[in-house]
mmCIF file of C-alpha atoms and ligand atoms in Angstrom:
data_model
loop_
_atom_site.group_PDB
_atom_site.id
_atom_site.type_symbol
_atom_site.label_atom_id
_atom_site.label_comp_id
_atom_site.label_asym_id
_atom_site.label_seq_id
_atom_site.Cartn_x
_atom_site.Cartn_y
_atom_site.Cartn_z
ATOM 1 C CA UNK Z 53 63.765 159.902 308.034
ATOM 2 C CA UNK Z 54 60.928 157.389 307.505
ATOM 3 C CA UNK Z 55 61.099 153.948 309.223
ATOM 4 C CA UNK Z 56 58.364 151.073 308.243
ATOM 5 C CA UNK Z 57 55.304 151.104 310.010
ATOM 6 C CA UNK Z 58 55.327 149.313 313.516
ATOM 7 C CA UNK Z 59 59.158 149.285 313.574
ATOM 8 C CA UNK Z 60 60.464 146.028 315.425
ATOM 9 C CA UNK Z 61 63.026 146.612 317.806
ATOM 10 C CA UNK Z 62 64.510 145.138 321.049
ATOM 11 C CA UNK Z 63 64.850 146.788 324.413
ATOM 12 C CA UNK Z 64 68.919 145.627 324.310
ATOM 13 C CA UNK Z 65 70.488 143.072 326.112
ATOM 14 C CA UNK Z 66 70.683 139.347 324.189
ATOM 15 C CA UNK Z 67 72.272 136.457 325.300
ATOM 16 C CA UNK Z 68 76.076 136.328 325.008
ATOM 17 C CA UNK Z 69 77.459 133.430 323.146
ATOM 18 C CA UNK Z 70 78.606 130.816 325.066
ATOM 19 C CA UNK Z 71 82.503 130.555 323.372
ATOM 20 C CA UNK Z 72 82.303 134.424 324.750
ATOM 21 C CA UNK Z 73 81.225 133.189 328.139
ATOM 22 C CA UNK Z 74 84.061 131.108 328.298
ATOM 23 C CA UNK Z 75 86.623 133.649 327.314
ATOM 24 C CA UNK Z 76 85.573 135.369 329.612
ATOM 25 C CA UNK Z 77 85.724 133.007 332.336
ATOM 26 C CA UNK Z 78 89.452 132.839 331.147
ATOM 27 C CA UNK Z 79 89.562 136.761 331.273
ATOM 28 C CA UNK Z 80 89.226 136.396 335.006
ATOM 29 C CA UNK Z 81 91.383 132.979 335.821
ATOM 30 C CA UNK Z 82 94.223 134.707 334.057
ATOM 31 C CA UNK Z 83 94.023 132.891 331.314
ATOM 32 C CA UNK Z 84 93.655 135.558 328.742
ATOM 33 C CA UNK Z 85 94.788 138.791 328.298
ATOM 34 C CA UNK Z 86 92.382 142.051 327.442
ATOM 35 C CA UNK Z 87 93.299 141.829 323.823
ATOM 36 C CA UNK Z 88 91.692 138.820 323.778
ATOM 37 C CA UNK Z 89 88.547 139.591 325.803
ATOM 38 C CA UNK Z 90 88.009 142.645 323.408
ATOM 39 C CA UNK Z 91 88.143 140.863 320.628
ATOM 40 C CA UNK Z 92 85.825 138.346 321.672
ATOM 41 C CA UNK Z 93 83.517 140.894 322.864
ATOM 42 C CA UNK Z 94 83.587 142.809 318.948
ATOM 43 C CA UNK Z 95 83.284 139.647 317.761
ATOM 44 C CA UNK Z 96 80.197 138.600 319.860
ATOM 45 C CA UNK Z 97 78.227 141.993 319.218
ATOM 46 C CA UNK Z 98 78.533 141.461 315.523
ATOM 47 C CA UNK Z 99 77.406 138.187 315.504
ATOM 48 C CA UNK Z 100 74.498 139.433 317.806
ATOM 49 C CA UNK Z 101 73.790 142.029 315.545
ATOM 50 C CA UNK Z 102 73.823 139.632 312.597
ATOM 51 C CA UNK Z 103 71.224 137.574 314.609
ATOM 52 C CA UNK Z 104 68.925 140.162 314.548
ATOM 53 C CA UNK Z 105 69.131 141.368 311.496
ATOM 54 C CA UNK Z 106 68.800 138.311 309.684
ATOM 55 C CA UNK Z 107 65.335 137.845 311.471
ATOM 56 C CA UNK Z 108 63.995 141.011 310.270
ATOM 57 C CA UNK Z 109 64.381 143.488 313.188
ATOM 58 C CA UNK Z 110 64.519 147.137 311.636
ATOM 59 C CA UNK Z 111 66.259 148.579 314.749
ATOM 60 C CA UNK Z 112 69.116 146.158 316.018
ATOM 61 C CA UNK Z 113 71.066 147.270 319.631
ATOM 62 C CA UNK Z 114 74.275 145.552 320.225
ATOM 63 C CA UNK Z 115 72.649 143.050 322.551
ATOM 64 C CA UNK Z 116 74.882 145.160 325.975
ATOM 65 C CA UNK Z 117 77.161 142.159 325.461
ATOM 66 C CA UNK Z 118 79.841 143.989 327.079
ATOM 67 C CA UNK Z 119 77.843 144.996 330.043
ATOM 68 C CA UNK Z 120 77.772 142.398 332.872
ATOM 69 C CA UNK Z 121 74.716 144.282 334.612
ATOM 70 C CA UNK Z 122 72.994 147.505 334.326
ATOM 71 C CA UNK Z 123 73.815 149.337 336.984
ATOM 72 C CA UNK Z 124 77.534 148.266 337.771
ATOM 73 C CA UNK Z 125 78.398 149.136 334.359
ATOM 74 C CA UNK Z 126 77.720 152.494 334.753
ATOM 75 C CA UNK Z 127 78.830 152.819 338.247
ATOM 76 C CA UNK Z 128 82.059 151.469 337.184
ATOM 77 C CA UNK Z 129 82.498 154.242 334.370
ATOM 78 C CA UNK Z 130 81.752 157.234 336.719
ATOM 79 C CA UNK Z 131 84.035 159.035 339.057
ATOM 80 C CA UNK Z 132 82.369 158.414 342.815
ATOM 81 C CA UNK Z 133 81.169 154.790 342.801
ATOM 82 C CA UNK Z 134 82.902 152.226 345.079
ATOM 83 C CA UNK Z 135 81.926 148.561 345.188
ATOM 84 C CA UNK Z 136 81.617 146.597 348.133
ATOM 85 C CA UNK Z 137 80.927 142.254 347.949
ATOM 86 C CA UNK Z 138 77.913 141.165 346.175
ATOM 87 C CA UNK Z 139 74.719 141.102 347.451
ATOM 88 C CA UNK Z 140 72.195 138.681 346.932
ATOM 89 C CA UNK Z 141 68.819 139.618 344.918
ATOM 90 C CA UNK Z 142 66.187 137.746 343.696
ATOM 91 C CA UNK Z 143 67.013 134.162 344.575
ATOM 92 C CA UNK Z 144 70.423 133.033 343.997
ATOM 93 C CA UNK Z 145 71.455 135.780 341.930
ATOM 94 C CA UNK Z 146 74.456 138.448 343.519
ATOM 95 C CA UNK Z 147 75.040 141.291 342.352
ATOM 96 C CA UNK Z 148 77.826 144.106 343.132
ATOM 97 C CA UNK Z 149 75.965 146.619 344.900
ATOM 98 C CA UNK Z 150 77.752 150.192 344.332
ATOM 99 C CA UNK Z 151 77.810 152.927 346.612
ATOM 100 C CA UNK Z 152 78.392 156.404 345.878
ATOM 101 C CA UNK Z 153 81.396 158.020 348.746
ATOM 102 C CA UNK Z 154 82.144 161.054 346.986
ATOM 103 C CA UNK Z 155 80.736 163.593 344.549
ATOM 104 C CA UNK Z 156 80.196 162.267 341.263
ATOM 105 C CA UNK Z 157 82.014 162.972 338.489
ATOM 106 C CA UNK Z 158 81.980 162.368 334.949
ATOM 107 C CA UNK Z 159 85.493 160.794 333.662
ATOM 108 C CA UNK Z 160 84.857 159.773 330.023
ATOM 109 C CA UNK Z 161 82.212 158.597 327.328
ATOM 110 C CA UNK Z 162 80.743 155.412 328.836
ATOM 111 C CA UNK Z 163 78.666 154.434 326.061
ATOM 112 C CA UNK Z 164 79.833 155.957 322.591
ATOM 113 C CA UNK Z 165 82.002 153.174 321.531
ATOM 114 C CA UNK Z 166 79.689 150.849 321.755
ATOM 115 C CA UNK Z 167 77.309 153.095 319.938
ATOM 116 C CA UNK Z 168 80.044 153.759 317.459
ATOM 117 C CA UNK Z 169 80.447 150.097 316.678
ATOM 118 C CA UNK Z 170 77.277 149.043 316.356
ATOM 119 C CA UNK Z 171 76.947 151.552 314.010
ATOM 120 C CA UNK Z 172 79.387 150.194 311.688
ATOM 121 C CA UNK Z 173 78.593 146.453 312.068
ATOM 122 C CA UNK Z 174 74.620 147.267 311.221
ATOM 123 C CA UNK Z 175 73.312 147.399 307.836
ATOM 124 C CA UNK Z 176 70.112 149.623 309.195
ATOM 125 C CA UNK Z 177 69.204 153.048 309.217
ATOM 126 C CA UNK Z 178 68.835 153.613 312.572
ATOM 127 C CA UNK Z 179 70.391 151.725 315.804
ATOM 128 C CA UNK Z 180 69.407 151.576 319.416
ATOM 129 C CA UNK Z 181 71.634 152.204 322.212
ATOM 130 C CA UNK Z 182 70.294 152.000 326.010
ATOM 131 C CA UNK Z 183 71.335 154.113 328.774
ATOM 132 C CA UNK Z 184 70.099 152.883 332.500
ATOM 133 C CA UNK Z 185 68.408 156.185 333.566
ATOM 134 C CA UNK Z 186 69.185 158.274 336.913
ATOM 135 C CA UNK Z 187 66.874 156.976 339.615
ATOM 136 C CA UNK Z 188 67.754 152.855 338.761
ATOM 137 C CA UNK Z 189 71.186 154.024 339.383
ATOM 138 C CA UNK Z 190 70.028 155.869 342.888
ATOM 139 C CA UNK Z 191 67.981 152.766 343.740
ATOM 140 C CA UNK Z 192 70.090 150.441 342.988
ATOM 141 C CA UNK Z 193 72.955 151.873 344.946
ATOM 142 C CA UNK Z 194 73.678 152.667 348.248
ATOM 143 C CA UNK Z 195 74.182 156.245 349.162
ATOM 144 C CA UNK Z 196 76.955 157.439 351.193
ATOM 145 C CA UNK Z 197 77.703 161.199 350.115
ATOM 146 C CA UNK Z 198 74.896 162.675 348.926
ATOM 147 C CA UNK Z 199 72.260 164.412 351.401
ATOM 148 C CA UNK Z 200 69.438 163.033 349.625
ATOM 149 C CA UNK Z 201 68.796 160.486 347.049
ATOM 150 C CA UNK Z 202 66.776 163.271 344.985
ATOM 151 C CA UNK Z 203 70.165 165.163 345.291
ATOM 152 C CA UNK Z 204 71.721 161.897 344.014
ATOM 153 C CA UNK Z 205 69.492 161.156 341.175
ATOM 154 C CA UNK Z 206 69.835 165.056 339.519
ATOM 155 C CA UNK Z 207 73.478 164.455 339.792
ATOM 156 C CA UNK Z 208 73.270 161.787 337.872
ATOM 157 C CA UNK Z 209 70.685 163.314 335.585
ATOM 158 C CA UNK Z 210 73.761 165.524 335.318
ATOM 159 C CA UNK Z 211 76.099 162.677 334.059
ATOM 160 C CA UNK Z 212 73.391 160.964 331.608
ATOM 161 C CA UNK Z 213 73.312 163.963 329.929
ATOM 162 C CA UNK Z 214 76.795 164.872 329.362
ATOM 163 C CA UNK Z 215 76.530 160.960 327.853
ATOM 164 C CA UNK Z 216 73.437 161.805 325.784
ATOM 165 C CA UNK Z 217 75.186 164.982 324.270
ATOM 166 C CA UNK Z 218 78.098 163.135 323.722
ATOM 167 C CA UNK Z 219 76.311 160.191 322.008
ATOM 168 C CA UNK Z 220 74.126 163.048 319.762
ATOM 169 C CA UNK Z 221 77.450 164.545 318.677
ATOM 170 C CA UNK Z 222 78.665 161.421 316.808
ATOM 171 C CA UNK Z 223 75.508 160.990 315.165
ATOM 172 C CA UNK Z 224 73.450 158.728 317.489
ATOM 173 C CA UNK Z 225 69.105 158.928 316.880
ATOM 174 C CA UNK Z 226 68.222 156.654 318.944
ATOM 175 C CA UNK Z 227 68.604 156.036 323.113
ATOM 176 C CA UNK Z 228 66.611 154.197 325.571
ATOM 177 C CA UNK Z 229 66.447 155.449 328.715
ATOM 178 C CA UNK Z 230 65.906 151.962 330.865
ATOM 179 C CA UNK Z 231 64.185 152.900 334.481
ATOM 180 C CA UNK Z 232 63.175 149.376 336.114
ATOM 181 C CA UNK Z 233 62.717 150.798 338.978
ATOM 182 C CA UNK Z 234 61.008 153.770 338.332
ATOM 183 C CA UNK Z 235 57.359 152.740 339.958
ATOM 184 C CA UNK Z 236 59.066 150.912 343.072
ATOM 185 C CA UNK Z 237 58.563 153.743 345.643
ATOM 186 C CA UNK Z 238 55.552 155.938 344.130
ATOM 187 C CA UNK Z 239 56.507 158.185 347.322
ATOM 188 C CA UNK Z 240 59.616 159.327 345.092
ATOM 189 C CA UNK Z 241 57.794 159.413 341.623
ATOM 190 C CA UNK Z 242 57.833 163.165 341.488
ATOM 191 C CA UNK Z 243 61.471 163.564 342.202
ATOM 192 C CA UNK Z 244 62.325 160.730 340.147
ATOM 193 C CA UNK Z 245 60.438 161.897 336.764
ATOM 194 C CA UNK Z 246 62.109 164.928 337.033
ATOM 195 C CA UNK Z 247 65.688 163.517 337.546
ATOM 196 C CA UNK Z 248 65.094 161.679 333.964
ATOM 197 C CA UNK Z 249 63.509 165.202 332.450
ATOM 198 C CA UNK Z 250 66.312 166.857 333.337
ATOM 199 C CA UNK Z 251 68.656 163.910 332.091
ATOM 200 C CA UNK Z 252 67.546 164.542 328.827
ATOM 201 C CA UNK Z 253 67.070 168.169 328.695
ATOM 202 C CA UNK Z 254 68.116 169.670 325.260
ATOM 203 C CA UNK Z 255 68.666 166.617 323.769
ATOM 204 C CA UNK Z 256 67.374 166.659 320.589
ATOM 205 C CA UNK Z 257 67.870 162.404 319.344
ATOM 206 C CA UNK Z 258 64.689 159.924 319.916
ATOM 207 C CA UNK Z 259 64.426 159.405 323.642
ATOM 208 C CA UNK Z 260 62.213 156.486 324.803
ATOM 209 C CA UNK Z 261 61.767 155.123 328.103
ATOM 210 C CA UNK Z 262 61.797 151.451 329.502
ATOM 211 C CA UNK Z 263 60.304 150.626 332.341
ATOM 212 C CA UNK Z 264 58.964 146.777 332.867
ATOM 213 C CA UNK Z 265 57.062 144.545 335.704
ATOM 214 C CA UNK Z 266 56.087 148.073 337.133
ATOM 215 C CA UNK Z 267 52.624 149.098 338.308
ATOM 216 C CA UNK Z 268 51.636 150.979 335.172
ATOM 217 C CA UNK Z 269 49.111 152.883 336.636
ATOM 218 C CA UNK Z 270 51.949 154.464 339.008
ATOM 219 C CA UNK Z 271 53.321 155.963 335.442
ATOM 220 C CA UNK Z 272 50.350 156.965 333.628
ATOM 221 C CA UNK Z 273 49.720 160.355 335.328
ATOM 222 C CA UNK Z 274 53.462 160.930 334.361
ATOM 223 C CA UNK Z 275 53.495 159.952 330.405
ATOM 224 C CA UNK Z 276 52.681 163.689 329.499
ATOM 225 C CA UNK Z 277 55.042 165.071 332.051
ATOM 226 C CA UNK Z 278 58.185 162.828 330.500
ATOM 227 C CA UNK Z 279 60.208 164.825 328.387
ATOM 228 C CA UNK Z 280 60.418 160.996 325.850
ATOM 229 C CA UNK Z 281 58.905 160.344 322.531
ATOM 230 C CA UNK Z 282 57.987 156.759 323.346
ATOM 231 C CA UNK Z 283 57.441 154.813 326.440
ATOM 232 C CA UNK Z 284 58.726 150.987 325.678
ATOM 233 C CA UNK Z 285 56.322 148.349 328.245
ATOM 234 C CA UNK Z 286 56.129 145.081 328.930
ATOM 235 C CA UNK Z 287 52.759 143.391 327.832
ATOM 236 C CA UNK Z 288 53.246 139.917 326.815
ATOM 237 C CA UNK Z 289 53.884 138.832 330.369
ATOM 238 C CA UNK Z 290 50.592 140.207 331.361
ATOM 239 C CA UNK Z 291 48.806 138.514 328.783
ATOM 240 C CA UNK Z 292 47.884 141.689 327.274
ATOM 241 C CA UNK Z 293 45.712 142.900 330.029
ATOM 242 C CA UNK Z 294 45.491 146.396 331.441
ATOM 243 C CA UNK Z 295 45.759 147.490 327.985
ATOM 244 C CA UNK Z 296 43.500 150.346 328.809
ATOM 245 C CA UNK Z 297 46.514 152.053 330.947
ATOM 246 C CA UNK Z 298 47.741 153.360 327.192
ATOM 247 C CA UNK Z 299 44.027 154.636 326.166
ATOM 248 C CA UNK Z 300 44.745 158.217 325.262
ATOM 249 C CA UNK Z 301 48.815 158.275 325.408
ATOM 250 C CA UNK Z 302 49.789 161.244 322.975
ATOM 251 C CA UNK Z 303 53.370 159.833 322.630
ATOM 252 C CA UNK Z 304 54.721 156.344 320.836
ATOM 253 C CA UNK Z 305 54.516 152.983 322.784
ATOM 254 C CA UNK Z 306 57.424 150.203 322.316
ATOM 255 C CA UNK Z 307 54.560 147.559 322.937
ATOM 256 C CA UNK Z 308 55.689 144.393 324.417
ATOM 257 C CA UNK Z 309 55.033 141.008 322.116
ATOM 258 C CA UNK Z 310 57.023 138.116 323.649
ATOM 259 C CA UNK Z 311 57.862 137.371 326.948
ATOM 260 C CA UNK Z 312 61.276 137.245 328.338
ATOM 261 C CA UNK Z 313 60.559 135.250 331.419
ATOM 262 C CA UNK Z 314 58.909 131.823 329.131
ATOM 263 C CA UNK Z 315 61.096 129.873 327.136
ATOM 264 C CA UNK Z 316 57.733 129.081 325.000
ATOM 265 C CA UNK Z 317 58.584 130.290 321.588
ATOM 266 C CA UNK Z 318 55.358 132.792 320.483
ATOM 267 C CA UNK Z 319 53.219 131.853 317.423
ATOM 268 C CA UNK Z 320 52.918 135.108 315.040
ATOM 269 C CA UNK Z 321 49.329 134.526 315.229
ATOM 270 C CA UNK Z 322 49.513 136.151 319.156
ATOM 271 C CA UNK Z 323 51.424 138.907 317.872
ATOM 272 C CA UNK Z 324 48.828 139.384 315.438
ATOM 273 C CA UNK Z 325 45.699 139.088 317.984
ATOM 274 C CA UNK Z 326 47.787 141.789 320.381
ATOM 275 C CA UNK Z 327 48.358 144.111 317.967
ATOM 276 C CA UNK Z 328 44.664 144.389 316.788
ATOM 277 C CA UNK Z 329 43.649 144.642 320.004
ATOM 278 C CA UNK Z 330 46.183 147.255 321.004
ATOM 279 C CA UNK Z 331 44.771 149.233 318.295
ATOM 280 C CA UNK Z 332 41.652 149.804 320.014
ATOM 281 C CA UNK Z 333 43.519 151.904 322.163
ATOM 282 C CA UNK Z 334 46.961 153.340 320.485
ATOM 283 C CA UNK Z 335 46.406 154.159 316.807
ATOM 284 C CA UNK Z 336 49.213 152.014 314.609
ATOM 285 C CA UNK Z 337 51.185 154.692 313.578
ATOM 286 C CA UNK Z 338 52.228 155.641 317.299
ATOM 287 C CA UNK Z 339 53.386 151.980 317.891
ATOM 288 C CA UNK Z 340 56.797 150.234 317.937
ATOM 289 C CA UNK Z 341 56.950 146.463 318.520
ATOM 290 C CA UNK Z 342 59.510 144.982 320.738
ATOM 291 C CA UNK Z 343 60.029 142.019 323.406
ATOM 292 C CA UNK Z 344 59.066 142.985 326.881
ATOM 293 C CA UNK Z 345 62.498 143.480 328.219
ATOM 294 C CA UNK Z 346 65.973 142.504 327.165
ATOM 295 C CA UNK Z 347 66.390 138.878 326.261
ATOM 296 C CA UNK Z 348 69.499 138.041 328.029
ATOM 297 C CA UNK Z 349 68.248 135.483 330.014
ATOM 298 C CA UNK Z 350 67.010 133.098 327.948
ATOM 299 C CA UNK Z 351 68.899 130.765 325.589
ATOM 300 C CA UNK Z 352 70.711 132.602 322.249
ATOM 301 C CA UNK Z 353 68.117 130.033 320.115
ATOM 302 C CA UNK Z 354 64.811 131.159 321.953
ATOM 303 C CA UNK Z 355 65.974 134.155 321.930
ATOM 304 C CA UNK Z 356 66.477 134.281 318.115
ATOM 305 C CA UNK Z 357 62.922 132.433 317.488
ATOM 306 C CA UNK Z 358 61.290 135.007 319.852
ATOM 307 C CA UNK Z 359 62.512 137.709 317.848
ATOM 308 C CA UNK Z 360 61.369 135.974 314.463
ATOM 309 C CA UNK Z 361 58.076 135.484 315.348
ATOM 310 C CA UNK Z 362 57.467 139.039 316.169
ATOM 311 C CA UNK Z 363 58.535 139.923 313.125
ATOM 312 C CA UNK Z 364 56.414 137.683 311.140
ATOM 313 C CA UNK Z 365 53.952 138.565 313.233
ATOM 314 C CA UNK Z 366 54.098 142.657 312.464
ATOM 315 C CA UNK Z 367 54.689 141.503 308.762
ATOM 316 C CA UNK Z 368 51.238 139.613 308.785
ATOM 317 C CA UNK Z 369 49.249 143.352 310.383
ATOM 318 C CA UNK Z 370 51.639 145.814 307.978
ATOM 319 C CA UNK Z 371 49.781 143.861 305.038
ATOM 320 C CA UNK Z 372 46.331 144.792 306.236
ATOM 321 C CA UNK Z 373 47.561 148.356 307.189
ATOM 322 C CA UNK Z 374 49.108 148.877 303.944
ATOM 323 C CA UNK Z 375 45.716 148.277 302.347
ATOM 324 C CA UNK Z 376 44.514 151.421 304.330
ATOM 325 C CA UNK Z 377 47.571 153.148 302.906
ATOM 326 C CA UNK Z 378 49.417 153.040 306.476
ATOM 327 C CA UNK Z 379 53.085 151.436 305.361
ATOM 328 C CA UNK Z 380 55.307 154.182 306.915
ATOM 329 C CA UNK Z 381 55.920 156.697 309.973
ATOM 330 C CA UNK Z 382 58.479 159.440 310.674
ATOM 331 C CA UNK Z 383 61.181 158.699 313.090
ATOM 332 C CA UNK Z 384 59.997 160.779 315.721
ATOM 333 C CA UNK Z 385 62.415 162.762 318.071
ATOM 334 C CA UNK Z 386 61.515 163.813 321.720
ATOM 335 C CA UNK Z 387 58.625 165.968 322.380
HETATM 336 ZN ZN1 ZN F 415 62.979 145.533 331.119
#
């Protein structure tokens, strides 16, 4: 399967709408009943979708509008997780810590629904769906069974791939492995690229990996060892500095466009100006264009216009590539 050259994507969450906000406020006051929530939730993605696709984006996730946070939803969905109160992060932001008191286990498909219905509610050829990879889940928990949190991380390794295999079996190309934390303790980098190898060992879809506001230089001795296709970074934020850190990378980069931490819409002019110079460096076929991270934070509108203007901004380049013949690539599965 071909895709256009410099597919635009997003790395997956979007903001939810606020009428689903409010239902589910009422979800938790009592108010409604799950029949409701769900269909608000449906209702949400495909409107999400539609959001999307209307600005142009070739490869649309569901926005993880049923997903509260990253890590709990996961934790919630496999067998060993317990959740104490909330614990405060960053600021004035709480969030329900897990901890893992017994052996993990894998109960269901976590994931495949959500892949399933995105499928059906997209009009494109190819979907994302994001997975948060093995060691975010260690980090981000505490751990209260296992003798190690390498021992830990392969066990969930073990559970990401039932998922994957699961996901490839209903037709899924496309996952994102999403590994924020990845770079946080470069003691544990070894340990930790190898938990993610072996989550996605004989998987045969697209695998690319997310990792944002990371040292990148922590990573780059490891982009040959990952087992992905693509490696989706943040570079907007940075003001496309340390571009250098890609010089040489055999494998596809997601390259960040917008930032998700400015509400200052983007002009498709910077797009532009990034691109060309990121092509000093990755050659355009290898590259995917995306925002830095997931745009759940910011409001649905900026997020929208964010979007947009990376797409007119990749539709401004694709018209000089396709001069020098360059107008498609091959969707790529993992190396
Ligand atoms: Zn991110």
């Amino acid at each position: 399967m071909n895709l256009p050259i410099l597919p635009t994507t997003v790395i997956g969450s979007y903001p939810r709408p606020k009428w689903l906000r409010e239902v589910i406020k009422g979800f938790r006051t009592g108010r409604y009943d799950a029949e409701v929530l769900k269909e608000a939730m449906d209702d949400a993605v495909i409107a999400v979708v539609r959001d999307q696709e209307e600005v142009g984006v070739d490869i649309p996730s569901d926005g993880e509008i049923r997903r509260d946070e990253m890590v709990e939803y996961f934790a919630e969905r496999i067998g060993g997780f317990k959740f104490y109160g909330p614990v405060r992060v960053w600021g004035n932001n709480y969030f329900r810590k897990p901890a893992v008191i017994a052996k993990l286990q894998y109960l269901k498909p976590i994931v495949v629904d959500e892949y399933l219905f995105l499928r059906k509610h997209s009009s494109r050829p190819v979907v994302k769906v994001t997975i948060t990879g093995p060691y975010t889940l260690t980090d981000w928990s505490f751990n209260e069974y296992y003798e190690s949190r390498e021992e830990l991380a392969f066990d969930l390794a073990r559970m990401i791939n039932t998922e994957l295999k699961k996901l490839e079996e209903v037709g899924c190309l496309y996952v994102q492995v999403d590994e924020p934390a990845l770079t946080t303790h470069p003691n544990e980098m070894e340990w930790a690229v190898q938990a993610i190898n072996k989550a996605v060992e004989g998987i045969n879809m697209k695998i690319g990996l997310h990792v944002c506001y990371n040292n990148y230089n922590i990573l780059k001795p490891y982009f040959d060892v990952l087992r992905v296709s693509q490696f989706a970074l943040e570079f907007a934020n940075r003001g496309f500095r340390d571009l250098e850190v890609v010089k040489g990378l055999t494998k596809e980069l997601g390259f960040g466009v917008v930032d998700v931490h400015s509400r200052r819409v983007e002009e498709p002019e910077e797009v532009v100006r990034a691109l060309n110079k990121l092509f000093s460096y990755v050659e355009p076929e290898y590259v995917y264009v995306n925002p830095d991270c997931g745009l759940k934070l910011l409001p649905r509108g900026i997020a929208k216009a964010k979007l947009e203007v990376m797409v007119r901004g990749v539709e401004i380049v694709r018209k000089e590539l396709s001069k020098k013949g360059l107008t498609e690539i091959p969707l790529r599965t993992k190396v």
